[in-house]
């Protein structure tokens, strides 16, 4: 899968906020392929961590293949930098993330993903990629598996069964608070899956690094709102 910067377990560089509370003060931009499923999930994480829409901006552009998403993220990043230079009340994005799937083995998305990561202007863009689909990341909240999936439909079928979500459908699902609290399990399982592919020389199907995104969001909130990822083995090794 893609290369990505490592992130620490917690927030290591806090700034002192009002009333003695601590916050990193980070500003995130997240550009997603999915119109509803990914934004709904990420908004739930944002709400759970008590981050605001100013802290974490989530958008779904009209063009959403991996290359178009990355180009959109780059444009928004650059526009924000210009605004910040002119207006001190505006802050540039500290982290910009692009969230997309690789789909089936023969999908054009795989070629577009490679093109996106090779863009010279994408050097500081973070990629949260799932193979074959975002539903695999959701599945990891319920179980650890390295069984390959032909496409997103196969992942959805397993998700409906393992997560007891018989009515799950893209765009029509909202995660419950109970599901969101399983985030540490998903982070652990994503790391174990990467370890499996590394030791078994696997092809990355299935895998995801959406965990790096949620880990970074977790580190941006006050400590008493954070999930505890301290017991996850082999943590933070891309």
Short mmCIF file of C-alpha atoms in Angstrom, two decimals:
data_model
loop_
_atom_site.label_atom_id
_atom_site.label_comp_id
_atom_site.label_asym_id
_atom_site.label_seq_id
_atom_site.Cartn_x
_atom_site.Cartn_y
_atom_site.Cartn_z
CA UNK A 1 0.00 0.00 0.00
CA UNK A 2 0.99 3.63 0.06
CA UNK A 3 3.71 5.17 2.11
CA UNK A 4 2.56 7.50 4.84
CA UNK A 5 4.07 9.35 7.73
CA UNK A 6 3.93 7.72 11.15
CA UNK A 7 1.86 9.25 13.90
CA UNK A 8 2.40 8.93 17.63
CA UNK A 9 -0.05 7.31 20.02
CA UNK A 10 -1.15 10.52 21.61
CA UNK A 11 -0.83 14.24 21.22
CA UNK A 12 2.79 15.01 21.90
CA UNK A 13 2.86 18.70 21.00
CA UNK A 14 0.04 20.35 22.91
CA UNK A 15 -0.60 24.07 23.06
CA UNK A 16 -2.16 25.57 26.15
CA UNK A 17 -5.76 26.54 25.46
CA UNK A 18 -8.32 28.60 27.33
CA UNK A 19 -9.18 27.75 30.92
CA UNK A 20 -6.05 25.61 31.24
CA UNK A 21 -7.22 22.93 28.81
CA UNK A 22 -4.84 21.46 26.28
CA UNK A 23 -5.32 21.15 22.54
CA UNK A 24 -3.01 20.73 19.60
CA UNK A 25 -4.89 23.41 17.71
CA UNK A 26 -4.49 21.40 14.49
CA UNK A 27 -6.65 22.05 11.45
CA UNK A 28 -7.50 19.12 9.17
CA UNK A 29 -8.86 18.88 5.66
CA UNK A 30 -10.28 15.49 4.66
CA UNK A 31 -11.31 14.90 1.04
CA UNK A 32 -13.31 11.70 0.60
CA UNK A 33 -14.31 9.52 -2.31
CA UNK A 34 -17.52 8.47 -0.61
CA UNK A 35 -20.44 10.86 -0.61
CA UNK A 36 -22.05 9.66 2.63
CA UNK A 37 -20.54 6.54 4.22
CA UNK A 38 -17.05 7.91 4.80
CA UNK A 39 -18.21 11.43 5.76
CA UNK A 40 -20.87 10.00 8.12
CA UNK A 41 -18.26 7.82 9.81
CA UNK A 42 -15.65 10.58 10.05
CA UNK A 43 -18.18 13.09 11.37
CA UNK A 44 -19.08 10.57 14.08
CA UNK A 45 -15.40 10.30 15.02
CA UNK A 46 -15.11 14.08 15.00
CA UNK A 47 -18.13 14.40 17.29
CA UNK A 48 -16.86 11.66 19.63
CA UNK A 49 -13.53 13.47 19.97
CA UNK A 50 -15.27 16.82 20.55
CA UNK A 51 -13.55 18.39 17.54
CA UNK A 52 -15.35 21.11 15.63
CA UNK A 53 -16.11 21.59 11.93
CA UNK A 54 -13.44 24.29 12.00
CA UNK A 55 -10.92 21.78 13.35
CA UNK A 56 -11.86 19.06 10.87
CA UNK A 57 -13.29 19.98 7.47
CA UNK A 58 -14.72 17.04 5.50
CA UNK A 59 -15.64 17.40 1.83
CA UNK A 60 -16.76 15.17 -1.05
CA UNK A 61 -15.99 16.71 -4.48
CA UNK A 62 -18.00 16.12 -7.64
CA UNK A 63 -15.08 14.21 -9.19
CA UNK A 64 -13.87 11.48 -6.88
CA UNK A 65 -11.39 9.12 -8.52
CA UNK A 66 -8.08 9.03 -6.57
CA UNK A 67 -6.29 11.43 -8.92
CA UNK A 68 -9.11 13.98 -9.01
CA UNK A 69 -9.49 13.81 -5.23
CA UNK A 70 -5.79 14.45 -4.73
CA UNK A 71 -5.75 17.35 -7.18
CA UNK A 72 -8.73 18.87 -5.37
CA UNK A 73 -6.98 18.47 -2.02
CA UNK A 74 -3.87 20.18 -3.39
CA UNK A 75 -5.92 23.12 -4.73
CA UNK A 76 -7.73 23.58 -1.43
CA UNK A 77 -4.47 23.32 0.51
CA UNK A 78 -2.85 26.00 -1.66
CA UNK A 79 -5.88 28.28 -1.54
CA UNK A 80 -5.95 28.04 2.24
CA UNK A 81 -2.27 28.92 2.44
CA UNK A 82 -2.88 32.07 0.38
CA UNK A 83 -5.85 33.03 2.55
CA UNK A 84 -3.79 32.54 5.71
CA UNK A 85 -1.07 34.86 4.43
CA UNK A 86 -3.63 37.61 3.83
CA UNK A 87 -5.88 37.02 6.83
CA UNK A 88 -4.37 36.23 10.23
CA UNK A 89 -7.66 34.77 11.41
CA UNK A 90 -7.27 31.99 8.83
CA UNK A 91 -4.99 29.06 9.55
CA UNK A 92 -3.40 26.84 6.91
CA UNK A 93 -4.27 23.17 7.11
CA UNK A 94 -1.87 21.27 9.33
CA UNK A 95 -2.84 17.96 7.74
CA UNK A 96 -4.56 17.20 4.44
CA UNK A 97 -5.96 13.72 3.90
CA UNK A 98 -7.40 12.00 0.85
CA UNK A 99 -9.63 8.99 1.54
CA UNK A 100 -10.40 6.51 -1.23
CA UNK A 101 -10.73 2.84 -2.16
CA UNK A 102 -8.76 0.72 -4.62
CA UNK A 103 -11.83 -1.32 -5.61
CA UNK A 104 -11.41 -4.55 -7.60
CA UNK A 105 -8.07 -5.77 -8.91
CA UNK A 106 -8.80 -4.54 -12.45
CA UNK A 107 -10.27 -1.20 -11.39
CA UNK A 108 -8.89 1.96 -12.99
CA UNK A 109 -8.74 3.37 -9.45
CA UNK A 110 -5.49 1.49 -8.84
CA UNK A 111 -3.75 3.25 -11.71
CA UNK A 112 -5.23 6.59 -10.65
CA UNK A 113 -3.97 6.00 -7.10
CA UNK A 114 -0.41 5.50 -8.34
CA UNK A 115 -0.65 8.64 -10.46
CA UNK A 116 -1.96 10.61 -7.48
CA UNK A 117 0.90 9.60 -5.20
CA UNK A 118 3.47 10.50 -7.85
CA UNK A 119 2.29 14.10 -8.15
CA UNK A 120 5.14 16.39 -7.14
CA UNK A 121 2.73 18.73 -5.39
CA UNK A 122 1.31 15.86 -3.32
CA UNK A 123 4.44 15.48 -1.20
CA UNK A 124 2.70 16.53 2.03
CA UNK A 125 -0.68 14.97 1.26
CA UNK A 126 -1.65 12.00 3.43
CA UNK A 127 -3.49 9.07 1.84
CA UNK A 128 -5.98 6.89 3.73
CA UNK A 129 -6.52 3.99 1.34
CA UNK A 130 -8.55 0.82 1.70
CA UNK A 131 -8.14 -2.32 -0.41
CA UNK A 132 -10.63 -3.12 -1.73
CA UNK A 133 -13.03 -0.71 0.04
CA UNK A 134 -13.74 1.44 3.08
CA UNK A 135 -16.07 -1.28 4.31
CA UNK A 136 -12.99 -3.36 5.15
CA UNK A 137 -12.00 -0.69 7.66
CA UNK A 138 -15.50 -0.90 9.13
CA UNK A 139 -15.24 -4.69 9.25
CA UNK A 140 -12.07 -4.43 11.33
CA UNK A 141 -14.14 -2.90 14.12
CA UNK A 142 -15.67 -6.37 14.48
CA UNK A 143 -13.02 -8.89 13.47
CA UNK A 144 -9.49 -9.46 12.26
CA UNK A 145 -9.22 -11.18 8.90
CA UNK A 146 -6.74 -11.40 6.05
CA UNK A 147 -9.07 -13.31 3.73
CA UNK A 148 -8.91 -11.61 0.31
CA UNK A 149 -11.98 -9.96 -1.20
CA UNK A 150 -12.70 -9.73 -4.92
CA UNK A 151 -14.56 -6.44 -4.61
CA UNK A 152 -16.47 -4.15 -2.29
CA UNK A 153 -19.64 -6.25 -2.58
CA UNK A 154 -17.88 -9.18 -0.91
CA UNK A 155 -16.69 -6.94 1.91
CA UNK A 156 -20.19 -5.54 2.42
CA UNK A 157 -21.65 -9.04 2.62
CA UNK A 158 -19.19 -10.01 5.35
CA UNK A 159 -19.71 -6.71 7.17
CA UNK A 160 -23.48 -7.22 7.26
CA UNK A 161 -22.95 -10.62 8.83
CA UNK A 162 -20.10 -9.95 11.27
CA UNK A 163 -21.30 -6.54 12.44
CA UNK A 164 -24.95 -7.60 12.56
CA UNK A 165 -25.85 -4.92 10.04
CA UNK A 166 -28.25 -6.72 7.69
CA UNK A 167 -29.59 -3.44 6.34
CA UNK A 168 -26.19 -1.85 5.73
CA UNK A 169 -25.99 0.11 2.50
CA UNK A 170 -23.66 2.78 1.19
CA UNK A 171 -25.03 6.18 2.05
CA UNK A 172 -27.79 4.90 4.28
CA UNK A 173 -25.75 3.84 7.32
CA UNK A 174 -24.92 5.89 10.38
CA UNK A 175 -22.50 4.39 12.94
CA UNK A 176 -23.87 3.99 16.43
CA UNK A 177 -21.94 5.26 19.47
CA UNK A 178 -21.32 1.61 20.39
CA UNK A 179 -19.74 0.96 17.00
CA UNK A 180 -17.49 4.02 17.27
CA UNK A 181 -16.23 2.86 20.67
CA UNK A 182 -14.77 -0.20 18.91
CA UNK A 183 -12.23 2.06 17.22
CA UNK A 184 -9.22 0.73 19.22
CA UNK A 185 -10.07 -2.78 17.99
CA UNK A 186 -10.12 -1.56 14.39
CA UNK A 187 -6.77 0.21 14.83
CA UNK A 188 -5.21 -2.94 16.30
CA UNK A 189 -6.62 -5.14 13.53
CA UNK A 190 -5.43 -2.79 10.78
CA UNK A 191 -1.92 -2.92 12.21
CA UNK A 192 -2.01 -6.70 12.48
CA UNK A 193 -3.19 -6.92 8.88
CA UNK A 194 -0.24 -4.81 7.70
CA UNK A 195 2.07 -7.04 9.69
CA UNK A 196 0.60 -10.11 8.03
CA UNK A 197 1.14 -8.77 4.51
CA UNK A 198 4.67 -7.71 5.39
CA UNK A 199 5.73 -11.09 6.76
CA UNK A 200 3.79 -13.14 4.20
CA UNK A 201 4.80 -10.90 1.28
CA UNK A 202 1.11 -10.34 0.62
CA UNK A 203 -0.41 -8.17 -2.09
CA UNK A 204 -2.25 -5.86 0.30
CA UNK A 205 -5.71 -7.34 -0.23
CA UNK A 206 -7.29 -6.78 2.21
CA UNK A 207 -5.76 -3.85 4.05
CA UNK A 208 -6.34 -0.25 5.06
CA UNK A 209 -4.55 2.63 6.68
CA UNK A 210 -7.58 4.67 7.63
CA UNK A 211 -6.31 3.99 11.15
CA UNK A 212 -3.50 6.50 10.62
CA UNK A 213 -6.09 9.18 9.94
CA UNK A 214 -8.19 8.46 13.03
CA UNK A 215 -5.04 8.17 15.13
CA UNK A 216 -4.02 11.65 14.05
CA UNK A 217 -7.51 13.00 14.79
CA UNK A 218 -7.35 11.30 18.18
CA UNK A 219 -4.09 13.07 18.95
CA UNK A 220 -5.63 16.45 18.13
CA UNK A 221 -8.21 16.44 20.90
CA UNK A 222 -7.93 16.95 24.63
CA UNK A 223 -6.49 13.98 26.44
CA UNK A 224 -9.63 13.10 28.37
CA UNK A 225 -11.53 12.69 25.08
CA UNK A 226 -8.92 10.48 23.44
CA UNK A 227 -9.24 6.77 22.73
CA UNK A 228 -6.58 4.66 24.43
CA UNK A 229 -4.32 3.13 21.78
CA UNK A 230 -1.42 2.49 24.17
CA UNK A 231 -1.80 -1.30 24.21
CA UNK A 232 -1.73 -1.78 20.45
CA UNK A 233 1.37 -3.80 19.37
CA UNK A 234 3.68 -2.78 16.53
CA UNK A 235 2.02 0.59 16.47
CA UNK A 236 2.79 3.26 13.88
CA UNK A 237 4.96 1.26 11.48
CA UNK A 238 3.94 2.07 7.88
#
